[in-house]
Short mmCIF file of C-alpha atoms in Angstrom, two decimals:
data_model
loop_
_atom_site.label_atom_id
_atom_site.label_comp_id
_atom_site.label_asym_id
_atom_site.label_seq_id
_atom_site.Cartn_x
_atom_site.Cartn_y
_atom_site.Cartn_z
CA UNK A 174 -49.95 -37.86 77.51
CA UNK A 175 -46.81 -39.22 79.22
CA UNK A 176 -43.76 -39.58 77.04
CA UNK A 177 -41.98 -42.35 78.88
CA UNK A 178 -40.15 -43.90 77.20
CA UNK A 179 -39.77 -41.92 74.00
CA UNK A 180 -36.92 -41.36 71.58
CA UNK A 181 -35.27 -37.97 72.02
CA UNK A 182 -32.89 -35.99 69.85
CA UNK A 183 -30.71 -33.72 71.96
CA UNK A 184 -28.88 -31.10 69.92
CA UNK A 185 -26.20 -29.10 71.73
CA UNK A 186 -24.19 -31.06 74.29
CA UNK A 187 -22.05 -28.30 75.76
CA UNK A 188 -21.57 -27.25 79.39
CA UNK A 189 -25.27 -27.41 80.22
CA UNK A 190 -26.67 -29.65 77.50
CA UNK A 191 -24.47 -32.64 78.28
CA UNK A 192 -25.68 -32.79 81.90
CA UNK A 193 -29.31 -32.22 80.92
CA UNK A 194 -29.19 -34.96 78.30
CA UNK A 195 -27.58 -37.35 80.79
CA UNK A 196 -30.67 -37.17 83.00
CA UNK A 197 -32.83 -38.20 80.05
CA UNK A 198 -30.79 -41.23 79.06
CA UNK A 199 -30.33 -42.24 82.71
CA UNK A 200 -34.10 -42.36 83.03
CA UNK A 201 -34.48 -44.79 80.16
CA UNK A 202 -35.16 -42.59 77.16
CA UNK A 203 -33.40 -43.62 73.92
CA UNK A 204 -31.14 -40.67 73.14
CA UNK A 205 -29.88 -39.42 69.78
CA UNK A 206 -27.33 -36.59 69.87
CA UNK A 207 -25.67 -34.03 67.66
CA UNK A 208 -23.15 -31.33 68.50
CA UNK A 209 -20.82 -29.22 66.39
CA UNK A 210 -17.86 -30.92 68.08
CA UNK A 211 -18.36 -34.64 68.60
CA UNK A 212 -15.94 -34.83 71.53
CA UNK A 213 -18.41 -32.92 73.72
CA UNK A 214 -20.91 -35.72 73.19
CA UNK A 215 -18.52 -38.58 73.98
CA UNK A 216 -19.70 -39.02 77.58
CA UNK A 217 -23.25 -39.50 76.32
CA UNK A 218 -22.15 -41.87 73.56
CA UNK A 219 -20.44 -43.99 76.20
CA UNK A 220 -23.82 -44.23 77.97
CA UNK A 221 -25.44 -45.55 74.80
CA UNK A 222 -26.57 -42.43 72.97
CA UNK A 223 -26.62 -42.60 69.17
CA UNK A 224 -24.56 -40.05 67.24
CA UNK A 225 -25.93 -38.16 64.21
CA UNK A 226 -23.86 -36.08 61.83
CA UNK A 227 -26.61 -33.49 61.37
CA UNK A 228 -29.47 -32.07 63.47
CA UNK A 229 -31.88 -33.06 60.71
CA UNK A 230 -30.87 -36.72 60.90
CA UNK A 231 -31.38 -36.76 64.66
CA UNK A 232 -34.77 -35.04 64.37
CA UNK A 233 -36.01 -37.44 61.71
CA UNK A 234 -35.16 -40.45 63.88
CA UNK A 235 -36.99 -39.36 67.03
CA UNK A 236 -40.28 -38.25 68.60
CA UNK A 237 -38.97 -35.27 70.55
CA UNK A 238 -36.25 -32.78 69.63
CA UNK A 239 -34.57 -30.78 72.40
CA UNK A 240 -32.07 -28.05 71.59
CA UNK A 241 -29.63 -26.33 73.95
CA UNK A 242 -27.56 -23.99 71.80
CA UNK A 243 -25.54 -20.81 72.20
CA UNK A 244 -26.96 -17.97 70.13
CA UNK A 245 -30.24 -17.08 68.41
CA UNK A 246 -28.40 -17.43 65.10
CA UNK A 247 -27.58 -21.04 66.06
CA UNK A 248 -31.24 -21.67 66.86
CA UNK A 249 -32.35 -20.22 63.54
CA UNK A 250 -29.78 -22.31 61.69
CA UNK A 251 -30.82 -25.55 63.39
CA UNK A 252 -34.58 -25.03 63.12
CA UNK A 253 -34.88 -23.40 59.71
CA UNK A 254 -31.63 -24.53 58.09
CA UNK A 255 -29.50 -22.52 55.70
CA UNK A 256 -27.86 -25.61 54.24
CA UNK A 257 -29.03 -28.63 52.25
CA UNK A 258 -30.43 -30.18 55.44
CA UNK A 259 -33.33 -27.75 55.57
CA UNK A 260 -33.57 -27.55 59.37
CA UNK A 261 -35.23 -29.71 62.01
CA UNK A 262 -38.73 -28.31 61.40
CA UNK A 263 -38.59 -29.69 57.88
CA UNK A 264 -36.89 -32.92 58.96
CA UNK A 265 -38.97 -33.75 62.03
CA UNK A 266 -41.81 -36.23 61.71
CA UNK A 267 -45.43 -35.09 61.80
CA UNK A 268 -46.64 -35.18 65.40
CA UNK A 269 -43.20 -34.50 66.86
CA UNK A 270 -42.51 -32.14 69.76
CA UNK A 271 -39.75 -29.51 69.50
CA UNK A 272 -38.36 -27.96 72.69
CA UNK A 273 -35.82 -25.14 72.45
CA UNK A 274 -34.10 -24.62 75.81
CA UNK A 275 -31.63 -22.02 74.53
CA UNK A 276 -31.98 -18.48 75.85
CA UNK A 277 -33.04 -16.84 72.63
CA UNK A 278 -35.29 -14.25 71.02
CA UNK A 279 -39.01 -14.30 71.89
CA UNK A 280 -39.85 -13.41 68.31
CA UNK A 281 -37.77 -16.32 67.01
CA UNK A 282 -39.66 -18.63 69.37
CA UNK A 283 -42.92 -17.36 67.88
CA UNK A 284 -41.63 -18.01 64.35
CA UNK A 285 -40.63 -21.55 65.26
CA UNK A 286 -44.05 -22.21 66.76
CA UNK A 287 -45.88 -20.96 63.65
CA UNK A 288 -43.65 -22.91 61.25
CA UNK A 289 -43.93 -26.08 63.33
CA UNK A 290 -47.72 -25.85 63.50
CA UNK A 291 -47.87 -25.75 59.71
CA UNK A 292 -46.27 -29.21 59.69
CA UNK A 293 -48.44 -30.66 62.47
CA UNK A 294 -45.57 -30.34 64.94
CA UNK A 295 -45.79 -28.88 68.46
CA UNK A 296 -43.15 -26.48 69.77
CA UNK A 297 -42.15 -25.08 73.15
CA UNK A 298 -39.62 -22.46 74.15
CA UNK A 299 -38.24 -23.60 77.51
CA UNK A 300 -35.11 -21.70 78.59
CA UNK A 301 -33.59 -22.52 81.96
CA UNK A 302 -31.88 -20.87 84.89
CA UNK A 303 -29.46 -22.50 87.31
CA UNK A 304 -26.20 -22.78 85.38
CA UNK A 305 -23.93 -25.78 85.26
CA UNK A 306 -24.67 -26.61 88.90
CA UNK A 307 -28.40 -26.76 88.25
CA UNK A 308 -27.89 -28.81 85.11
CA UNK A 309 -25.80 -31.38 86.98
CA UNK A 310 -28.06 -31.52 90.04
CA UNK A 311 -31.35 -31.55 88.13
CA UNK A 312 -32.34 -28.36 89.93
CA UNK A 313 -32.89 -26.06 86.96
CA UNK A 314 -35.78 -23.61 86.80
CA UNK A 315 -37.56 -24.12 83.47
CA UNK A 316 -39.61 -21.28 81.97
CA UNK A 317 -41.97 -22.45 79.24
CA UNK A 318 -43.87 -20.78 76.44
CA UNK A 319 -46.25 -22.63 74.15
CA UNK A 320 -49.64 -24.28 73.99
CA UNK A 321 -51.11 -26.01 77.02
CA UNK A 322 -51.36 -29.39 75.28
CA UNK A 323 -47.72 -29.25 74.14
CA UNK A 324 -46.67 -28.20 77.64
CA UNK A 325 -48.33 -31.16 79.31
CA UNK A 326 -46.89 -33.45 76.68
CA UNK A 327 -43.37 -32.26 77.38
CA UNK A 328 -43.72 -31.81 81.14
CA UNK A 329 -42.52 -35.31 82.16
CA UNK A 330 -39.27 -34.75 80.26
CA UNK A 331 -38.76 -31.23 81.55
CA UNK A 332 -39.20 -32.48 85.11
CA UNK A 333 -36.28 -34.85 84.57
CA UNK A 334 -34.04 -31.82 84.04
CA UNK A 335 -35.49 -29.23 86.41
CA UNK A 336 -36.92 -28.84 89.88
CA UNK A 337 -39.38 -26.15 88.80
CA UNK A 338 -41.25 -26.12 85.48
CA UNK A 339 -43.73 -23.31 84.80
CA UNK A 340 -45.76 -22.42 81.73
CA UNK A 341 -45.88 -18.63 81.37
CA UNK A 342 -48.17 -18.39 78.34
CA UNK A 343 -48.08 -18.79 74.55
CA UNK A 344 -44.99 -19.12 72.35
CA UNK A 345 -42.27 -16.65 73.30
CA UNK A 346 -43.43 -16.32 76.92
CA UNK A 347 -40.71 -18.61 78.25
CA UNK A 348 -38.06 -16.50 76.54
CA UNK A 349 -39.56 -13.27 77.88
CA UNK A 350 -39.48 -14.66 81.42
CA UNK A 351 -35.88 -15.80 80.98
CA UNK A 352 -34.82 -12.35 79.77
CA UNK A 353 -36.40 -10.86 82.90
CA UNK A 354 -34.37 -13.40 84.88
CA UNK A 355 -31.19 -12.35 83.10
CA UNK A 356 -31.75 -8.70 83.96
CA UNK A 357 -31.67 -9.72 87.63
CA UNK A 358 -28.68 -12.02 87.08
CA UNK A 359 -26.56 -9.42 85.29
CA UNK A 360 -27.23 -6.61 87.75
CA UNK A 361 -26.85 -9.03 90.68
CA UNK A 362 -23.41 -10.08 89.44
CA UNK A 363 -22.27 -6.46 89.52
CA UNK A 364 -23.71 -6.08 93.04
CA UNK A 365 -21.91 -8.97 94.69
CA UNK A 366 -18.64 -8.37 92.83
CA UNK A 367 -18.59 -4.77 94.03
CA UNK A 368 -19.57 -5.77 97.57
CA UNK A 369 -16.70 -8.23 97.84
CA UNK A 370 -14.29 -5.83 96.14
CA UNK A 371 -15.07 -3.28 98.87
CA UNK A 372 -14.61 -5.93 101.57
CA UNK A 373 -11.24 -7.03 100.21
CA UNK A 374 -10.02 -3.46 99.75
CA UNK A 375 -10.98 -2.83 103.39
CA UNK A 376 -8.66 -5.66 104.52
CA UNK A 377 -11.50 -8.02 105.39
CA UNK A 378 -11.34 -11.67 104.37
CA UNK A 379 -13.73 -11.69 101.39
CA UNK A 380 -14.50 -15.40 101.82
CA UNK A 381 -15.68 -14.75 105.36
CA UNK A 382 -17.67 -11.71 104.23
CA UNK A 383 -19.25 -13.77 101.46
CA UNK A 384 -20.29 -16.43 103.94
CA UNK A 385 -21.77 -13.84 106.31
CA UNK A 386 -23.75 -11.73 103.87
CA UNK A 387 -25.16 -14.60 101.83
CA UNK A 388 -27.24 -15.52 104.88
CA UNK A 389 -28.88 -12.10 105.05
CA UNK A 390 -30.86 -9.77 102.82
CA UNK A 391 -28.00 -9.59 100.30
CA UNK A 392 -28.01 -13.33 99.70
CA UNK A 393 -28.31 -14.58 96.13
CA UNK A 394 -27.61 -17.61 93.97
CA UNK A 395 -24.57 -15.92 92.48
CA UNK A 396 -23.16 -14.92 95.86
CA UNK A 397 -23.55 -18.49 97.11
CA UNK A 398 -22.39 -20.40 94.03
CA UNK A 399 -20.16 -18.10 91.98
CA UNK A 400 -18.48 -15.81 94.50
CA UNK A 401 -16.39 -18.63 96.07
CA UNK A 402 -15.13 -19.55 92.60
CA UNK A 403 -14.20 -15.95 91.87
CA UNK A 404 -12.42 -15.51 95.20
CA UNK A 405 -10.41 -18.67 94.52
CA UNK A 406 -9.55 -17.34 91.04
CA UNK A 407 -11.53 -20.13 89.43
CA UNK A 408 -12.94 -18.61 86.27
CA UNK A 409 -13.90 -21.87 84.56
CA UNK A 410 -17.27 -21.38 82.91
CA UNK A 411 -20.56 -22.49 84.34
CA UNK A 412 -22.01 -19.80 82.11
CA UNK A 413 -19.92 -17.99 79.49
CA UNK A 414 -19.34 -14.24 79.49
CA UNK A 415 -20.18 -14.10 75.78
CA UNK A 416 -23.51 -15.81 76.42
CA UNK A 417 -24.42 -13.34 79.16
CA UNK A 418 -23.55 -10.49 76.79
CA UNK A 419 -25.95 -12.06 74.28
CA UNK A 420 -28.67 -12.36 76.91
CA UNK A 421 -28.22 -8.75 78.03
CA UNK A 422 -28.55 -7.53 74.46
CA UNK A 423 -31.72 -9.57 73.99
CA UNK A 424 -33.13 -8.14 77.22
CA UNK A 425 -32.27 -4.62 76.09
CA UNK A 426 -34.04 -5.26 72.78
CA UNK A 427 -37.14 -6.45 74.63
CA UNK A 428 -37.04 -3.43 76.96
CA UNK A 429 -36.71 -1.09 73.99
CA UNK A 430 -39.78 -2.66 72.38
CA UNK A 431 -41.71 -2.00 75.59
CA UNK A 432 -40.45 1.58 75.86
CA UNK A 433 -38.37 0.87 78.98
CA UNK A 434 -34.92 2.13 79.89
CA UNK A 435 -32.90 -0.07 82.24
CA UNK A 436 -29.94 1.96 83.55
CA UNK A 437 -28.73 -0.81 85.87
CA UNK A 438 -28.60 -3.25 82.99
CA UNK A 439 -26.75 -0.68 80.89
CA UNK A 440 -23.97 -0.64 83.50
CA UNK A 441 -23.75 -4.44 83.53
CA UNK A 442 -23.72 -4.50 79.74
CA UNK A 443 -20.77 -2.10 79.54
CA UNK A 444 -18.78 -4.14 82.05
CA UNK A 445 -19.41 -7.50 80.40
CA UNK A 446 -18.83 -6.19 76.90
CA UNK A 447 -15.51 -4.81 78.17
CA UNK A 448 -14.58 -8.25 79.52
CA UNK A 449 -15.39 -9.71 76.11
CA UNK A 450 -13.13 -7.21 74.39
CA UNK A 451 -10.36 -8.05 76.87
CA UNK A 452 -10.48 -11.70 75.82
CA UNK A 453 -12.66 -13.18 78.57
CA UNK A 454 -15.60 -14.19 76.39
CA UNK A 455 -15.04 -17.90 77.09
CA UNK A 456 -14.56 -17.41 80.84
CA UNK A 457 -17.26 -17.86 83.45
CA UNK A 458 -19.31 -14.80 84.35
CA UNK A 459 -17.67 -14.68 87.80
CA UNK A 460 -14.56 -13.31 86.07
CA UNK A 461 -16.19 -9.90 86.54
CA UNK A 462 -14.65 -9.87 90.04
CA UNK A 463 -11.24 -9.87 88.36
CA UNK A 464 -12.16 -6.56 86.70
CA UNK A 465 -12.34 -4.88 90.10
CA UNK A 466 -9.10 -6.50 91.22
CA UNK A 467 -7.14 -5.35 88.19
CA UNK A 468 -8.65 -1.87 88.07
CA UNK A 469 -8.19 -0.96 91.71
CA UNK A 470 -6.69 2.49 91.98
CA UNK A 471 -7.27 3.20 88.30
CA UNK A 472 -9.52 6.14 89.14
#
């Protein structure tokens, strides 16, 4: 059943969430917002969104709750609540739809689905790929886990934020697909950073090399969108280093459960964890290129 227009609570208006929520309010949906820091929601408030001091208040006032948070612990806090608020599952109205778009744990997604069902609430896990550029341009890839009825109920809203929306299976399936995506992202970041480091060390213009090789078999989203930022020493975040570290760890946990060893991902994990320890946790993931610049000749 179409959900246009419907009242939406959007919880988490950071780098990605603010752009995603903007598409919803622009398309006529009454928007209620909450974020840990109100200033990151100001642009939405100026467009007419209604501010709530707690996630529970926003959930109780709306038909659909969408979350775009940072860590699985944030998701658990918001949905299950460890404070007097009790969490959005308890606060949401019977018949509501909950959509978590955070990259999080598949098992947590399953827990949310079970707890929601007990209160006659539908739930989807719907993580996205495409970074800040995709969020702004409405070109995100949305990977969905959950029941077929809930999926079709939420599909019109998800299409307002993404160019591709696919249901992978039951609860947790969207998260499992996203973790597979992040394996490719993390290893791919290492690949193009090393390729351009070699080009620069060989006295080639790395911007020219980037433009040449992105048109061939080595082309990738990161090479096209992030490499120019790195080469111009622009390390502003489209996606935070600390969030990629989180995603890698989740992917490693999933691989361990399946009895898989991922040596390429282990290399990427070591590099990104090192960047975090060096103080680059809040930088964009393209800062990895800086690692090769600063460690040239270090043996």
